[in-house]
Tab-separated table of C-alpha atoms in Angstrom:
chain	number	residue	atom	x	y	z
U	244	UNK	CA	-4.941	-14.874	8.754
U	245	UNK	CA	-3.341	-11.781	9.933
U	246	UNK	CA	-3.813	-8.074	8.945
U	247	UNK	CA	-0.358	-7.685	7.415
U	248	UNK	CA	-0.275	-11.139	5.619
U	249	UNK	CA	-3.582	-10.110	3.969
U	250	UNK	CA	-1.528	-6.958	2.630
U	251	UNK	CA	1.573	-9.132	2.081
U	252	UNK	CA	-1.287	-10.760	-0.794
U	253	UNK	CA	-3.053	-7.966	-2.070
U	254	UNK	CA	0.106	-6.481	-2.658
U	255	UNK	CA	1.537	-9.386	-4.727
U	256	UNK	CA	-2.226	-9.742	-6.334
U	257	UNK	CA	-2.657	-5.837	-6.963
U	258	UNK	CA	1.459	-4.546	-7.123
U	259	UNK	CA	-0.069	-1.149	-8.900
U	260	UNK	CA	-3.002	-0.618	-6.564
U	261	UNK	CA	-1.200	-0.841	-3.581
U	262	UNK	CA	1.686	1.226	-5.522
U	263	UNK	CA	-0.767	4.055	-6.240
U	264	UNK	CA	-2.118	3.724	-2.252
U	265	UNK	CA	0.770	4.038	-0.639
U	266	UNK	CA	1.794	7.227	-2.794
U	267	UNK	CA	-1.207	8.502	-2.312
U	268	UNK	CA	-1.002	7.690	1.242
U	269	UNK	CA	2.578	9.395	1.347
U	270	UNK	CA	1.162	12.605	-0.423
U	271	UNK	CA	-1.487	13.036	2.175
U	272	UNK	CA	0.511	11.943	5.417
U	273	UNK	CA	3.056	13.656	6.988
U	274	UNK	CA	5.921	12.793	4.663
U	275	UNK	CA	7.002	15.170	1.918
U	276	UNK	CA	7.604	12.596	-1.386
């Protein structure tokens, strides 16, 4: 199984999680949300 079909899942499992990571991912990285 592949990296991004693992996060395909976990994103379908955990829709909130990976919400809040990826904001907080935005926030930190190099694009101003």
């Amino acid at each position: 199984m592949g990296v991004m079909e693992k996060l395909k899942i976990f994103v379908v499992k955990e829709p909130v999680v990976a919400a809040s990571c990826l904001i907080a991912g935005f926030d930190n990285g190099n694009w101003p949300v």
